[in-house]
Amino acid sequence: QVQLVESGGGLVQPGGSLRLSCAVSGSILDFFAMSWYRQTPGKQREMVATLARGGYTDYADSVKGRFTISRDNDKNTLSLQMNSLKPEDSAVYYCFADVRKLDADYAENYWGQGTQVTVSS
């Protein structure tokens, strides 16, 4: 059983910063990719940042230069550093993981419950 739990969301003024964290638990052999997604009411969930094998990173054009995705050496925490926040960054942010469990020969996808980020003056 794999669980992802996000934290770090909250209310921040435009131009401010927040750091989101995703704690991962379970019997995991390897992480193929981990991502942050976000979703606002009435809109589709969109990819914000992805960290894949080999350290490859990918960001949505709207956050390039402002957001940074990272993972610790123990592979138990995924982070998203968000700087120069804008009102349009307001959304529920979700942690996503594509992983292989210890006793499996296939990859599975997992989602966290989400954490609210509100950017407003």
mmCIF file of C-alpha atoms in Angstrom:
data_model
loop_
_atom_site.group_PDB
_atom_site.id
_atom_site.type_symbol
_atom_site.label_atom_id
_atom_site.label_comp_id
_atom_site.label_asym_id
_atom_site.label_seq_id
_atom_site.Cartn_x
_atom_site.Cartn_y
_atom_site.Cartn_z
ATOM 1 C CA GLN A 1 0.000 0.000 0.000
ATOM 2 C CA VAL A 2 1.400 3.349 -1.100
ATOM 3 C CA GLN A 3 0.221 6.640 0.348
ATOM 4 C CA LEU A 4 1.017 10.219 -0.638
ATOM 5 C CA VAL A 5 0.268 13.072 1.758
ATOM 6 C CA GLU A 6 0.712 16.718 0.739
ATOM 7 C CA SER A 7 1.387 19.596 3.103
ATOM 8 C CA GLY A 8 2.559 23.199 3.047
ATOM 9 C CA GLY A 9 -0.356 24.900 1.356
ATOM 10 C CA GLY A 10 -1.906 28.094 2.614
ATOM 11 C CA LEU A 11 -2.647 31.749 1.925
ATOM 12 C CA VAL A 12 0.130 33.951 0.584
ATOM 13 C CA GLN A 13 0.329 37.419 -0.963
ATOM 14 C CA PRO A 14 1.317 37.916 -4.608
ATOM 15 C CA GLY A 15 5.081 37.800 -4.959
ATOM 16 C CA GLY A 16 5.440 35.560 -1.934
ATOM 17 C CA SER A 17 6.745 32.010 -1.640
ATOM 18 C CA LEU A 18 5.542 28.626 -0.449
ATOM 19 C CA ARG A 19 7.148 25.215 -0.222
ATOM 20 C CA LEU A 20 4.936 22.168 -0.697
ATOM 21 C CA SER A 21 5.912 18.721 0.526
ATOM 22 C CA CYS A 22 4.675 15.251 -0.354
ATOM 23 C CA ALA A 23 5.420 12.456 2.096
ATOM 24 C CA VAL A 24 5.477 9.010 0.512
ATOM 25 C CA SER A 25 5.023 5.793 2.463
ATOM 26 C CA GLY A 26 4.832 2.146 1.456
ATOM 27 C CA SER A 27 6.950 -0.672 0.080
ATOM 28 C CA ILE A 28 8.427 1.028 -2.969
ATOM 29 C CA LEU A 29 11.304 -0.346 -5.014
ATOM 30 C CA ASP A 30 11.794 2.546 -7.397
ATOM 31 C CA PHE A 31 10.305 5.859 -8.466
ATOM 32 C CA PHE A 32 9.914 6.228 -12.220
ATOM 33 C CA ALA A 33 8.469 9.713 -12.026
ATOM 34 C CA MET A 34 6.921 12.092 -9.533
ATOM 35 C CA SER A 35 4.939 15.193 -10.342
ATOM 36 C CA TRP A 36 2.956 18.078 -8.980
ATOM 37 C CA TYR A 37 -0.402 18.821 -10.565
ATOM 38 C CA ARG A 38 -2.895 21.556 -9.808
ATOM 39 C CA GLN A 39 -6.593 22.054 -10.375
ATOM 40 C CA THR A 40 -9.041 24.930 -9.975
ATOM 41 C CA PRO A 41 -12.859 24.656 -9.917
ATOM 42 C CA GLY A 42 -14.255 24.016 -13.376
ATOM 43 C CA LYS A 43 -10.862 23.371 -14.946
ATOM 44 C CA GLN A 44 -8.921 20.244 -15.821
ATOM 45 C CA ARG A 45 -6.039 19.123 -13.702
ATOM 46 C CA GLU A 46 -2.750 20.284 -15.223
ATOM 47 C CA MET A 47 0.839 19.197 -14.784
ATOM 48 C CA VAL A 48 2.961 21.785 -13.023
ATOM 49 C CA ALA A 49 6.309 20.056 -12.548
ATOM 50 C CA THR A 50 7.733 16.576 -13.086
ATOM 51 C CA LEU A 51 10.866 14.839 -11.819
ATOM 52 C CA ALA A 52 11.747 11.656 -13.717
ATOM 53 C CA ARG A 53 14.553 9.103 -13.806
ATOM 54 C CA GLY A 54 18.009 10.486 -14.334
ATOM 55 C CA GLY A 55 17.062 13.765 -12.723
ATOM 56 C CA TYR A 56 15.072 14.940 -15.717
ATOM 57 C CA THR A 57 12.701 17.789 -14.918
ATOM 58 C CA ASP A 58 9.855 19.355 -16.816
ATOM 59 C CA TYR A 59 7.751 22.395 -15.966
ATOM 60 C CA ALA A 60 4.647 24.032 -17.276
ATOM 61 C CA ASP A 61 5.479 27.171 -19.228
ATOM 62 C CA SER A 62 3.516 29.266 -16.762
ATOM 63 C CA VAL A 63 5.793 28.339 -13.839
ATOM 64 C CA LYS A 64 9.227 28.052 -15.466
ATOM 65 C CA GLY A 65 11.789 30.107 -13.609
ATOM 66 C CA ARG A 66 9.569 30.376 -10.540
ATOM 67 C CA PHE A 67 8.947 26.782 -9.363
ATOM 68 C CA THR A 68 11.490 24.078 -8.544
ATOM 69 C CA ILE A 69 10.730 20.384 -8.010
ATOM 70 C CA SER A 70 13.051 18.170 -5.968
ATOM 71 C CA ARG A 71 13.221 14.876 -4.069
ATOM 72 C CA ASP A 72 15.357 13.906 -1.104
ATOM 73 C CA ASN A 73 17.963 11.130 -1.231
ATOM 74 C CA ASP A 74 15.792 8.697 0.711
ATOM 75 C CA LYS A 75 13.014 8.979 -1.887
ATOM 76 C CA ASN A 76 10.455 9.607 0.799
ATOM 77 C CA THR A 77 9.646 13.285 0.239
ATOM 78 C CA LEU A 78 8.856 15.283 -2.884
ATOM 79 C CA SER A 79 8.992 19.078 -2.670
ATOM 80 C CA LEU A 80 7.858 22.003 -4.772
ATOM 81 C CA GLN A 81 9.426 25.383 -4.067
ATOM 82 C CA MET A 82 7.156 28.125 -5.398
ATOM 83 C CA ASN A 83 8.504 31.661 -5.694
ATOM 84 C CA SER A 84 7.090 34.895 -7.103
ATOM 85 C CA LEU A 85 3.580 33.545 -6.725
ATOM 86 C CA LYS A 86 0.757 35.015 -8.767
ATOM 87 C CA PRO A 87 -3.013 34.954 -8.185
ATOM 88 C CA GLU A 88 -3.376 32.589 -11.146
ATOM 89 C CA ASP A 89 -1.266 30.050 -9.241
ATOM 90 C CA SER A 90 -4.147 29.571 -6.807
ATOM 91 C CA ALA A 91 -5.331 25.966 -6.958
ATOM 92 C CA VAL A 92 -5.420 22.653 -5.172
ATOM 93 C CA TYR A 93 -2.016 21.076 -5.669
ATOM 94 C CA TYR A 94 -1.737 17.296 -5.936
ATOM 95 C CA CYS A 95 1.253 15.017 -5.584
ATOM 96 C CA PHE A 96 1.551 12.226 -8.156
ATOM 97 C CA ALA A 97 3.885 9.224 -8.250
ATOM 98 C CA ASP A 98 4.578 6.546 -10.849
ATOM 99 C CA VAL A 99 6.283 3.805 -8.846
ATOM 100 C CA ARG A 100 7.149 0.132 -8.750
ATOM 101 C CA LYS A 101 6.299 -1.609 -5.507
ATOM 102 C CA LEU A 102 8.766 -3.961 -3.857
ATOM 103 C CA ASP A 103 6.804 -7.119 -4.704
ATOM 104 C CA ALA A 104 5.659 -6.148 -8.196
ATOM 105 C CA ASP A 105 7.055 -6.249 -11.722
ATOM 106 C CA TYR A 106 4.918 -3.382 -12.986
ATOM 107 C CA ALA A 107 4.456 0.310 -12.295
ATOM 108 C CA GLU A 108 1.448 1.886 -10.625
ATOM 109 C CA ASN A 109 0.153 5.441 -10.292
ATOM 110 C CA TYR A 110 -0.759 7.094 -7.000
ATOM 111 C CA TRP A 111 -2.294 10.441 -6.072
ATOM 112 C CA GLY A 112 -2.331 12.457 -2.884
ATOM 113 C CA GLN A 113 -5.404 14.180 -1.470
ATOM 114 C CA GLY A 114 -4.260 17.682 -2.374
ATOM 115 C CA THR A 115 -3.357 20.878 -0.546
ATOM 116 C CA GLN A 116 -4.904 24.300 -1.146
ATOM 117 C CA VAL A 117 -2.744 27.196 -2.302
ATOM 118 C CA THR A 118 -4.340 30.640 -2.394
ATOM 119 C CA VAL A 119 -2.475 33.685 -3.700
ATOM 120 C CA SER A 120 -4.347 36.870 -2.851
ATOM 121 C CA SER A 121 -3.799 40.350 -1.473
#
